[in-house]
mmCIF file of C-alpha atoms in Angstrom:
data_model
loop_
_atom_site.group_PDB
_atom_site.id
_atom_site.type_symbol
_atom_site.label_atom_id
_atom_site.label_comp_id
_atom_site.label_asym_id
_atom_site.label_seq_id
_atom_site.Cartn_x
_atom_site.Cartn_y
_atom_site.Cartn_z
ATOM 1 C CA MET A 1 76.120 -3.825 22.433
ATOM 2 C CA GLU A 2 77.189 -7.243 21.154
ATOM 3 C CA LEU A 3 80.752 -8.572 21.180
ATOM 4 C CA TYR A 4 82.124 -11.337 18.948
ATOM 5 C CA ARG A 5 85.309 -13.371 18.948
ATOM 6 C CA ILE A 6 86.549 -13.439 15.339
ATOM 7 C CA GLU A 7 88.509 -16.416 14.024
ATOM 8 C CA PRO A 8 89.690 -17.195 10.484
ATOM 9 C CA ASP A 9 86.680 -19.358 9.758
ATOM 10 C CA ASN A 10 84.227 -18.467 12.488
ATOM 11 C CA MET A 11 82.678 -15.607 14.458
ATOM 12 C CA THR A 12 81.340 -16.450 17.924
ATOM 13 C CA ARG A 13 79.287 -14.158 20.088
ATOM 14 C CA ILE A 14 80.650 -13.544 23.582
ATOM 15 C CA SER A 15 77.982 -13.840 26.257
ATOM 16 C CA GLU A 16 76.961 -10.838 28.297
ATOM 17 C CA ARG A 17 76.959 -11.425 32.024
ATOM 18 C CA ASN A 18 75.841 -9.440 35.030
ATOM 19 C CA LEU A 19 78.275 -8.046 37.551
ATOM 20 C CA ASP A 20 76.264 -8.870 40.655
ATOM 21 C CA GLU A 21 77.874 -6.281 42.896
ATOM 22 C CA GLU A 22 79.071 -2.825 41.912
ATOM 23 C CA GLU A 23 81.795 -3.296 44.530
ATOM 24 C CA GLN A 24 83.289 -5.984 42.289
ATOM 25 C CA LEU A 25 83.706 -3.471 39.481
ATOM 26 C CA GLU A 26 85.165 -0.908 41.824
ATOM 27 C CA ASN A 27 87.607 -3.374 43.315
ATOM 28 C CA ARG A 28 88.803 -4.278 39.826
ATOM 29 C CA LEU A 29 89.166 -0.652 38.821
ATOM 30 C CA VAL A 30 91.281 0.344 41.821
ATOM 31 C CA ARG A 31 93.610 -2.603 41.251
ATOM 32 C CA THR A 32 94.674 -0.964 38.007
ATOM 33 C CA GLU A 33 96.778 2.144 37.603
ATOM 34 C CA ALA A 34 94.387 4.000 35.368
ATOM 35 C CA ALA A 35 91.564 3.674 32.880
ATOM 36 C CA GLN A 36 89.528 5.492 30.296
ATOM 37 C CA ILE A 37 85.940 5.944 31.422
ATOM 38 C CA GLY A 38 83.405 7.973 29.481
ATOM 39 C CA ASP A 39 86.048 9.225 27.033
ATOM 40 C CA VAL A 40 88.119 10.634 29.892
ATOM 41 C CA GLU A 41 91.601 9.240 30.503
ATOM 42 C CA LEU A 42 92.067 8.801 34.243
ATOM 43 C CA LEU A 43 94.930 8.257 36.665
ATOM 44 C CA TYR A 44 93.496 6.899 39.915
ATOM 45 C CA ILE A 45 94.793 8.543 43.082
ATOM 46 C CA GLY A 46 92.329 7.652 45.850
ATOM 47 C CA ARG A 47 89.364 5.727 47.076
ATOM 48 C CA GLN A 48 86.636 7.090 49.333
ATOM 49 C CA GLY A 49 85.257 4.469 51.732
ATOM 50 C CA THR A 50 85.529 0.688 51.876
ATOM 51 C CA ILE A 51 83.161 -2.233 51.590
ATOM 52 C CA GLU A 52 83.324 -2.708 55.359
ATOM 53 C CA THR A 53 81.909 0.738 56.030
ATOM 54 C CA GLY A 54 78.920 0.207 53.771
ATOM 55 C CA GLY A 55 79.445 3.665 52.318
ATOM 56 C CA ILE A 56 79.350 5.010 48.792
ATOM 57 C CA PHE A 57 82.467 3.888 47.003
ATOM 58 C CA ASP A 58 83.792 6.999 45.257
ATOM 59 C CA ILE A 59 87.039 6.774 43.344
ATOM 60 C CA LEU A 60 89.193 9.881 43.003
ATOM 61 C CA ALA A 61 91.204 10.385 39.829
ATOM 62 C CA ILE A 62 93.175 13.011 37.902
ATOM 63 C CA ASP A 63 92.763 13.771 34.196
ATOM 64 C CA GLU A 64 95.420 14.894 31.727
ATOM 65 C CA LEU A 65 95.008 18.558 32.652
ATOM 66 C CA GLY A 66 95.500 17.829 36.353
ATOM 67 C CA ASN A 67 91.814 18.274 37.203
ATOM 68 C CA THR A 68 90.219 16.046 39.822
ATOM 69 C CA VAL A 69 87.574 13.537 38.726
ATOM 70 C CA VAL A 70 85.102 11.922 41.137
ATOM 71 C CA VAL A 71 83.955 8.503 39.874
ATOM 72 C CA GLU A 72 80.697 7.374 41.490
ATOM 73 C CA LEU A 73 79.494 3.806 40.981
ATOM 74 C CA LYS A 74 75.720 3.719 41.164
ATOM 75 C CA ARG A 75 73.995 0.744 42.736
ATOM 76 C CA ASN A 76 70.488 0.940 44.169
ATOM 77 C CA GLU A 77 70.526 4.513 45.442
ATOM 78 C CA ALA A 78 67.788 6.992 44.625
ATOM 79 C CA PRO A 79 68.725 9.577 41.962
ATOM 80 C CA ARG A 80 69.046 12.375 44.494
ATOM 81 C CA SER A 81 71.438 10.445 46.733
ATOM 82 C CA VAL A 82 73.671 9.467 43.807
ATOM 83 C CA ILE A 83 74.074 13.074 42.682
ATOM 84 C CA ALA A 84 74.282 14.369 46.249
ATOM 85 C CA GLN A 85 77.141 12.020 47.141
ATOM 86 C CA ALA A 86 79.120 12.936 44.036
ATOM 87 C CA LEU A 87 78.539 16.680 44.463
ATOM 88 C CA GLU A 88 79.372 16.529 48.160
ATOM 89 C CA TYR A 89 82.714 14.888 47.521
ATOM 90 C CA ALA A 90 83.498 17.209 44.606
ATOM 91 C CA SER A 91 82.745 20.213 46.826
ATOM 92 C CA GLU A 92 85.051 18.831 49.503
ATOM 93 C CA ILE A 93 87.877 18.238 47.041
ATOM 94 C CA GLN A 94 87.602 21.553 45.155
ATOM 95 C CA ASP A 95 89.988 23.363 47.514
ATOM 96 C CA ALA A 96 92.559 20.572 47.679
ATOM 97 C CA GLU A 97 96.050 21.608 46.676
ATOM 98 C CA TYR A 98 98.788 19.465 45.216
ATOM 99 C CA ASP A 99 100.311 18.343 48.532
ATOM 100 C CA TYR A 100 96.990 16.851 49.646
ATOM 101 C CA LEU A 101 96.447 15.079 46.316
ATOM 102 C CA ASN A 102 100.003 13.749 46.369
ATOM 103 C CA SER A 103 99.460 12.390 49.869
ATOM 104 C CA ARG A 104 96.252 10.667 48.767
ATOM 105 C CA TYR A 105 98.083 9.156 45.818
ATOM 106 C CA SER A 106 100.875 7.761 48.014
ATOM 107 C CA SER A 107 98.334 6.147 50.336
ATOM 108 C CA PHE A 108 96.409 4.764 47.373
ATOM 109 C CA LEU A 109 99.494 3.095 45.919
ATOM 110 C CA ARG A 110 100.334 1.437 49.219
ATOM 111 C CA GLU A 111 96.851 0.450 50.375
ATOM 112 C CA GLU A 112 95.111 -0.457 47.113
ATOM 113 C CA GLN A 113 97.943 -1.532 44.842
ATOM 114 C CA GLY A 114 100.375 -2.986 47.372
ATOM 115 C CA TYR A 115 103.225 -0.649 46.486
ATOM 116 C CA GLY A 116 106.084 -1.554 48.811
ATOM 117 C CA ASP A 117 108.890 0.782 47.789
ATOM 118 C CA GLU A 118 108.908 4.538 48.052
ATOM 119 C CA PRO A 119 106.033 5.490 45.727
ATOM 120 C CA PRO A 120 106.568 7.991 42.915
ATOM 121 C CA SER A 121 105.213 11.472 43.360
ATOM 122 C CA LEU A 122 101.946 12.425 41.706
ATOM 123 C CA LEU A 123 103.864 14.879 39.515
ATOM 124 C CA GLU A 124 106.103 12.092 38.212
ATOM 125 C CA ALA A 125 103.333 9.527 37.773
ATOM 126 C CA HIS A 126 101.011 11.999 36.052
ATOM 127 C CA ALA A 127 103.667 13.161 33.584
ATOM 128 C CA GLU A 128 104.686 9.570 32.793
ATOM 129 C CA TYR A 129 101.170 8.213 32.369
ATOM 130 C CA PHE A 130 99.978 11.044 30.121
ATOM 131 C CA ASP A 131 103.330 11.187 28.307
ATOM 132 C CA LEU A 132 103.832 14.901 28.988
ATOM 133 C CA ASP A 133 106.950 16.667 27.758
ATOM 134 C CA GLU A 134 107.364 18.093 31.256
ATOM 135 C CA PRO A 135 105.381 17.678 34.485
ATOM 136 C CA LEU A 136 102.643 20.101 35.434
ATOM 137 C CA SER A 137 103.450 22.571 38.166
ATOM 138 C CA PRO A 138 101.754 21.905 41.533
ATOM 139 C CA ARG A 139 99.514 24.936 41.094
ATOM 140 C CA GLU A 140 98.072 23.511 37.873
ATOM 141 C CA PHE A 141 96.421 20.606 39.694
ATOM 142 C CA ASN A 142 92.725 20.691 40.630
ATOM 143 C CA THR A 143 91.699 23.904 38.904
ATOM 144 C CA GLU A 144 88.458 22.150 37.899
ATOM 145 C CA GLN A 145 86.434 19.150 39.026
ATOM 146 C CA ARG A 146 84.497 16.555 37.022
ATOM 147 C CA LEU A 147 81.926 13.949 37.994
ATOM 148 C CA ILE A 148 81.574 10.545 36.337
ATOM 149 C CA LEU A 149 78.552 8.400 37.203
ATOM 150 C CA VAL A 150 78.897 4.727 36.262
ATOM 151 C CA ALA A 151 75.976 2.266 36.200
ATOM 152 C CA SER A 152 74.893 -0.872 34.377
ATOM 153 C CA LYS A 153 71.898 1.132 33.158
ATOM 154 C CA PHE A 154 70.423 4.590 33.717
ATOM 155 C CA ASP A 155 66.695 4.018 33.608
ATOM 156 C CA GLU A 156 65.586 6.804 35.947
ATOM 157 C CA ASP A 157 64.496 9.916 34.078
ATOM 158 C CA LYS A 158 64.965 11.968 37.232
ATOM 159 C CA LEU A 159 68.648 11.134 37.480
ATOM 160 C CA LEU A 160 69.423 12.082 33.898
ATOM 161 C CA ASN A 161 67.291 15.220 34.240
ATOM 162 C CA ILE A 162 69.453 16.273 37.198
ATOM 163 C CA VAL A 163 72.593 15.439 35.216
ATOM 164 C CA ASP A 164 71.414 17.545 32.279
ATOM 165 C CA PHE A 165 70.506 20.455 34.572
ATOM 166 C CA LEU A 166 74.007 20.448 36.056
ATOM 167 C CA ARG A 167 75.596 20.192 32.620
ATOM 168 C CA ASN A 168 73.551 23.161 31.426
ATOM 169 C CA HIS A 169 75.168 25.084 34.280
ATOM 170 C CA ASP A 170 78.699 24.043 33.222
ATOM 171 C CA VAL A 171 79.124 21.252 35.799
ATOM 172 C CA ASP A 172 80.843 18.503 33.811
ATOM 173 C CA VAL A 173 78.835 15.425 34.810
ATOM 174 C CA ILE A 174 79.484 12.386 32.610
ATOM 175 C CA ALA A 175 77.099 9.418 32.708
ATOM 176 C CA VAL A 176 78.485 6.040 31.635
ATOM 177 C CA GLU A 177 76.730 2.709 31.239
ATOM 178 C CA HIS A 178 78.768 -0.492 31.408
ATOM 179 C CA SER A 179 78.300 -4.117 30.359
ATOM 180 C CA THR A 180 80.436 -7.133 31.186
ATOM 181 C CA TYR A 181 81.130 -10.130 28.950
ATOM 182 C CA ARG A 182 82.857 -13.459 29.369
ATOM 183 C CA ASP A 183 84.435 -15.623 26.695
ATOM 184 C CA ASP A 184 84.353 -19.059 28.308
ATOM 185 C CA ASP A 185 86.470 -20.615 25.582
ATOM 186 C CA SER A 186 89.435 -18.362 26.254
ATOM 187 C CA ASP A 187 88.553 -17.578 29.900
ATOM 188 C CA ILE A 188 88.629 -13.818 29.202
ATOM 189 C CA GLU A 189 86.371 -11.242 30.829
ATOM 190 C CA LEU A 190 85.585 -8.002 29.021
ATOM 191 C CA LEU A 191 84.127 -4.689 30.123
ATOM 192 C CA ALA A 192 82.411 -2.356 27.647
ATOM 193 C CA THR A 193 81.382 1.204 28.442
ATOM 194 C CA ASP A 194 79.168 3.677 26.637
ATOM 195 C CA ALA A 195 79.064 7.363 27.583
ATOM 196 C CA ILE A 196 75.427 8.413 27.327
ATOM 197 C CA ARG A 197 76.449 11.874 28.542
ATOM 198 C CA ARG A 198 79.893 12.664 27.184
ATOM 199 C CA PRO A 199 82.375 15.254 28.495
ATOM 200 C CA LEU A 200 81.062 18.759 27.877
ATOM 201 C CA ALA A 201 84.052 19.513 25.670
ATOM 202 C CA GLN A 202 82.976 16.742 23.292
ATOM 203 C CA GLU A 203 79.355 17.761 22.900
ATOM 204 C CA PRO A 204 78.820 19.017 19.323
ATOM 205 C CA SER A 205 76.934 22.134 20.403
ATOM 206 C CA THR A 206 79.651 23.229 22.796
ATOM 207 C CA ALA A 207 82.863 21.672 21.553
ATOM 208 C CA GLY A 208 84.260 24.968 20.299
ATOM 209 C CA ASP A 209 83.203 26.767 23.460
ATOM 210 C CA ARG A 210 84.238 24.404 26.229
ATOM 211 C CA ASP A 211 87.290 22.566 24.979
ATOM 212 C CA SER A 212 89.665 22.837 27.926
ATOM 213 C CA HIS A 213 92.583 21.533 25.851
ATOM 214 C CA SER A 214 92.458 24.486 23.448
ATOM 215 C CA ARG A 215 91.030 27.278 25.573
ATOM 216 C CA VAL A 216 93.388 29.507 27.549
ATOM 217 C CA TYR A 217 91.922 30.903 30.733
ATOM 218 C CA GLY A 218 93.623 34.256 31.031
ATOM 219 C CA ARG A 219 92.961 37.841 31.989
ATOM 220 C CA LYS A 220 90.416 38.391 29.200
ATOM 221 C CA TRP A 221 88.404 35.306 30.225
ATOM 222 C CA HIS A 222 88.266 36.273 33.925
ATOM 223 C CA ILE A 223 87.299 39.875 33.220
ATOM 224 C CA GLU A 224 85.181 39.728 30.054
ATOM 225 C CA GLU A 225 83.811 36.191 29.650
ATOM 226 C CA LYS A 226 83.281 34.676 33.103
ATOM 227 C CA PRO A 227 81.563 37.588 34.943
ATOM 228 C CA ASN A 228 78.966 40.128 33.956
ATOM 229 C CA PRO A 229 80.411 43.522 32.904
ATOM 230 C CA GLU A 230 80.027 45.156 36.338
ATOM 231 C CA THR A 231 81.712 42.272 38.127
ATOM 232 C CA GLY A 232 84.463 42.217 35.497
ATOM 233 C CA GLU A 233 85.286 45.848 36.210
ATOM 234 C CA LEU A 234 85.396 45.140 39.947
ATOM 235 C CA ILE A 235 87.658 42.110 39.430
ATOM 236 C CA GLU A 236 90.082 44.148 37.357
ATOM 237 C CA GLU A 237 90.167 46.967 39.895
ATOM 238 C CA ILE A 238 90.658 44.714 42.917
ATOM 239 C CA VAL A 239 93.327 42.538 41.276
ATOM 240 C CA SER A 240 95.153 45.678 40.183
ATOM 241 C CA GLN A 241 95.127 47.053 43.739
ATOM 242 C CA LEU A 242 96.157 43.781 45.423
ATOM 243 C CA SER A 243 98.988 43.382 42.917
ATOM 244 C CA THR A 244 100.669 46.438 44.440
ATOM 245 C CA ILE A 245 101.224 44.626 47.752
ATOM 246 C CA ASP A 246 104.989 44.192 47.816
ATOM 247 C CA SER A 247 105.117 40.656 49.213
ATOM 248 C CA LEU A 248 102.782 39.206 46.571
ATOM 249 C CA GLN A 249 103.865 38.065 43.136
ATOM 250 C CA ASP A 250 102.215 39.217 39.942
ATOM 251 C CA PRO A 251 98.778 37.639 39.491
ATOM 252 C CA SER A 252 98.410 34.357 37.608
ATOM 253 C CA TRP A 253 95.265 34.417 35.435
ATOM 254 C CA ASN A 254 95.636 31.040 33.731
ATOM 255 C CA GLN A 255 93.362 28.963 36.006
ATOM 256 C CA LYS A 256 89.670 28.750 35.202
ATOM 257 C CA PRO A 257 88.175 29.117 38.721
ATOM 258 C CA TYR A 258 90.469 31.762 40.163
ATOM 259 C CA VAL A 259 93.240 34.324 39.914
ATOM 260 C CA ALA A 260 96.220 33.521 42.159
ATOM 261 C CA LEU A 261 98.645 35.871 43.866
ATOM 262 C CA ASP A 262 101.376 33.848 45.573
ATOM 263 C CA HIS A 263 103.563 35.143 48.339
ATOM 264 C CA GLN A 264 107.159 35.603 47.245
ATOM 265 C CA THR A 265 108.258 32.821 49.609
ATOM 266 C CA LEU A 266 105.503 30.571 48.155
ATOM 267 C CA GLN A 267 104.368 29.853 51.719
ATOM 268 C CA TYR A 268 101.301 32.024 51.504
ATOM 269 C CA ARG A 269 98.612 32.229 48.884
ATOM 270 C CA LEU A 270 95.835 34.640 48.083
ATOM 271 C CA ILE A 271 93.162 33.434 45.666
ATOM 272 C CA ILE A 272 90.472 35.500 43.962
ATOM 273 C CA ARG A 273 87.660 33.221 42.796
ATOM 274 C CA THR A 274 85.829 34.871 39.915
ATOM 275 C CA GLN A 275 82.107 34.321 39.416
ATOM 276 C CA VAL A 276 79.316 35.899 37.398
ATOM 277 C CA THR A 277 77.984 38.341 40.013
ATOM 278 C CA GLN A 278 80.745 38.416 42.621
ATOM 279 C CA LEU A 279 84.343 37.644 43.450
ATOM 280 C CA GLN A 280 85.706 35.963 46.561
ATOM 281 C CA ILE A 281 89.070 36.708 48.141
ATOM 282 C CA TRP A 282 90.435 33.623 49.925
ATOM 283 C CA MET A 283 93.325 33.810 52.402
ATOM 284 C CA GLY A 284 94.710 31.026 54.561
ATOM 285 C CA LEU A 285 94.571 32.674 57.977
ATOM 286 C CA THR A 286 92.352 33.177 61.006
ATOM 287 C CA CYS A 287 90.491 36.268 62.148
ATOM 288 C CA ASP A 288 88.171 36.646 65.143
ATOM 289 C CA PRO A 289 84.560 37.878 64.722
ATOM 290 C CA LYS A 290 85.338 41.409 65.894
ATOM 291 C CA GLY A 291 88.178 41.656 63.408
ATOM 292 C CA ARG A 292 86.016 40.351 60.585
ATOM 293 C CA ASN A 293 83.234 42.822 61.381
ATOM 294 C CA ARG A 294 85.711 45.696 61.472
ATOM 295 C CA ILE A 295 87.159 44.696 58.100
ATOM 296 C CA ALA A 296 83.682 44.500 56.579
ATOM 297 C CA ASN A 297 82.756 47.939 57.864
ATOM 298 C CA GLU A 298 86.037 49.460 56.716
ATOM 299 C CA ILE A 299 85.845 48.196 53.131
ATOM 300 C CA GLY A 300 82.083 48.606 52.713
ATOM 301 C CA VAL A 301 80.611 45.077 52.548
ATOM 302 C CA PRO A 302 77.995 43.449 54.821
ATOM 303 C CA GLU A 303 79.484 41.765 57.889
ATOM 304 C CA SER A 304 78.104 38.425 56.704
ATOM 305 C CA GLU A 305 80.372 38.668 53.642
ATOM 306 C CA VAL A 306 83.565 38.330 55.676
ATOM 307 C CA GLU A 307 83.562 34.716 56.798
ATOM 308 C CA GLN A 308 85.920 32.334 58.571
ATOM 309 C CA SER A 309 85.923 28.711 57.391
ATOM 310 C CA THR A 310 88.296 25.806 56.729
ATOM 311 C CA ASN A 311 89.380 23.879 53.664
ATOM 312 C CA ASN A 312 89.103 20.097 53.232
ATOM 313 C CA ARG A 313 92.196 19.528 55.407
ATOM 314 C CA GLY A 314 90.920 21.694 58.231
ATOM 315 C CA ASP A 315 93.276 24.600 57.476
ATOM 316 C CA PRO A 316 91.884 28.073 58.197
ATOM 317 C CA ARG A 317 90.468 30.176 55.407
ATOM 318 C CA LEU A 318 89.220 33.748 55.548
ATOM 319 C CA VAL A 319 86.817 34.670 52.743
ATOM 320 C CA ILE A 320 85.836 38.204 51.704
ATOM 321 C CA ARG A 321 82.956 38.366 49.205
ATOM 322 C CA CYS A 322 82.681 41.422 46.994
ATOM 323 C CA LYS A 323 79.827 42.392 44.668
ATOM 324 C CA PRO A 324 79.565 45.354 42.293
ATOM 325 C CA ASP A 325 76.478 46.718 44.062
ATOM 326 C CA TYR A 326 78.363 47.100 47.359
ATOM 327 C CA ASP A 327 79.942 50.487 48.054
ATOM 328 C CA ILE A 328 83.451 49.042 48.218
ATOM 329 C CA ASP A 329 86.481 51.189 48.952
ATOM 330 C CA VAL A 330 89.018 49.243 46.908
ATOM 331 C CA SER A 331 91.999 51.170 48.231
ATOM 332 C CA THR A 332 90.961 50.399 51.806
ATOM 333 C CA LEU A 333 90.409 46.762 50.821
ATOM 334 C CA ARG A 334 93.981 46.616 49.584
ATOM 335 C CA ASN A 335 95.292 48.058 52.861
ATOM 336 C CA GLU A 336 93.227 45.658 54.968
ATOM 337 C CA VAL A 337 94.449 42.656 52.985
ATOM 338 C CA LYS A 338 98.045 43.855 53.420
ATOM 339 C CA LYS A 339 97.492 44.127 57.195
ATOM 340 C CA LEU A 340 96.110 40.599 57.277
ATOM 341 C CA ILE A 341 99.118 39.232 55.401
ATOM 342 C CA LEU A 342 101.501 41.063 57.695
ATOM 343 C CA SER A 343 99.679 39.827 60.778
ATOM 344 C CA SER A 344 100.039 36.254 59.515
ATOM 345 C CA GLY A 345 103.808 36.676 59.541
ATOM 346 C CA GLU A 346 104.074 36.770 55.735
#
């Protein structure tokens, strides 16, 4: 790309210059409120690592739909490490709820932008920046994750091959090359970017299929489009049964990764993550190994499919994985889930 300064009687080319350190670009980015990178409008909310640590300098952002975006600035890392770092952070952030993101945003404003007063909430800042008629609800944040890789040049075939493989499996990885320019006459520095792998929604072959702005992720999508037919039937049956638990609200189908059933007090949440060949029931509580084994045996799934883990904040999470080829007693599953909710104190 070539840039020119145009005057009434002259056109002067602006010289391209190297940005010696990727940290310089990152430091400049995080000093701003937001940016558009790779055709994605971003509101920055966090930074992962510092120059002093010598780590990979991920930037965390939010797009217009409230989805999290991991921005990875590539330096001299091997292709595998670049992708691995970005995927690792995206996997860690996928379970983050609004309160965590809001906390990160508050810290970011104070530490990176020198915000002295009480910082605005993420809800307020997001609605103002994207000029929304009304703010998103907390539950609409982080339903999907994106990766943006930024480099002065992508000359490794392996890296772009990995990117294309992930994109073929619906992981929205955007690759962006950047160039910097300086107009010495006016003492202005310029940054130009070129998305060599655009957002999936903008690819011509998939624009009508993956456009998140126009698509509505509802009951039909979770039952008929996301899973195979057998899994879709199981999802419908299990959601129908769990919906009869008195303390849970009607299911919300409008998120792409999951179906949500909130507790009536909004202090407890049950999430059903829908996938092609299985569904996962996530509950924020603890259960000892004997209890997990008993639950598995009662509902008809292998013991290994009832697992205790934690989310990115260290909060407990009990996961029950269900597949169509298991001999699942859905009615018993409903009763066991109700017992678990009751034992957590509702």
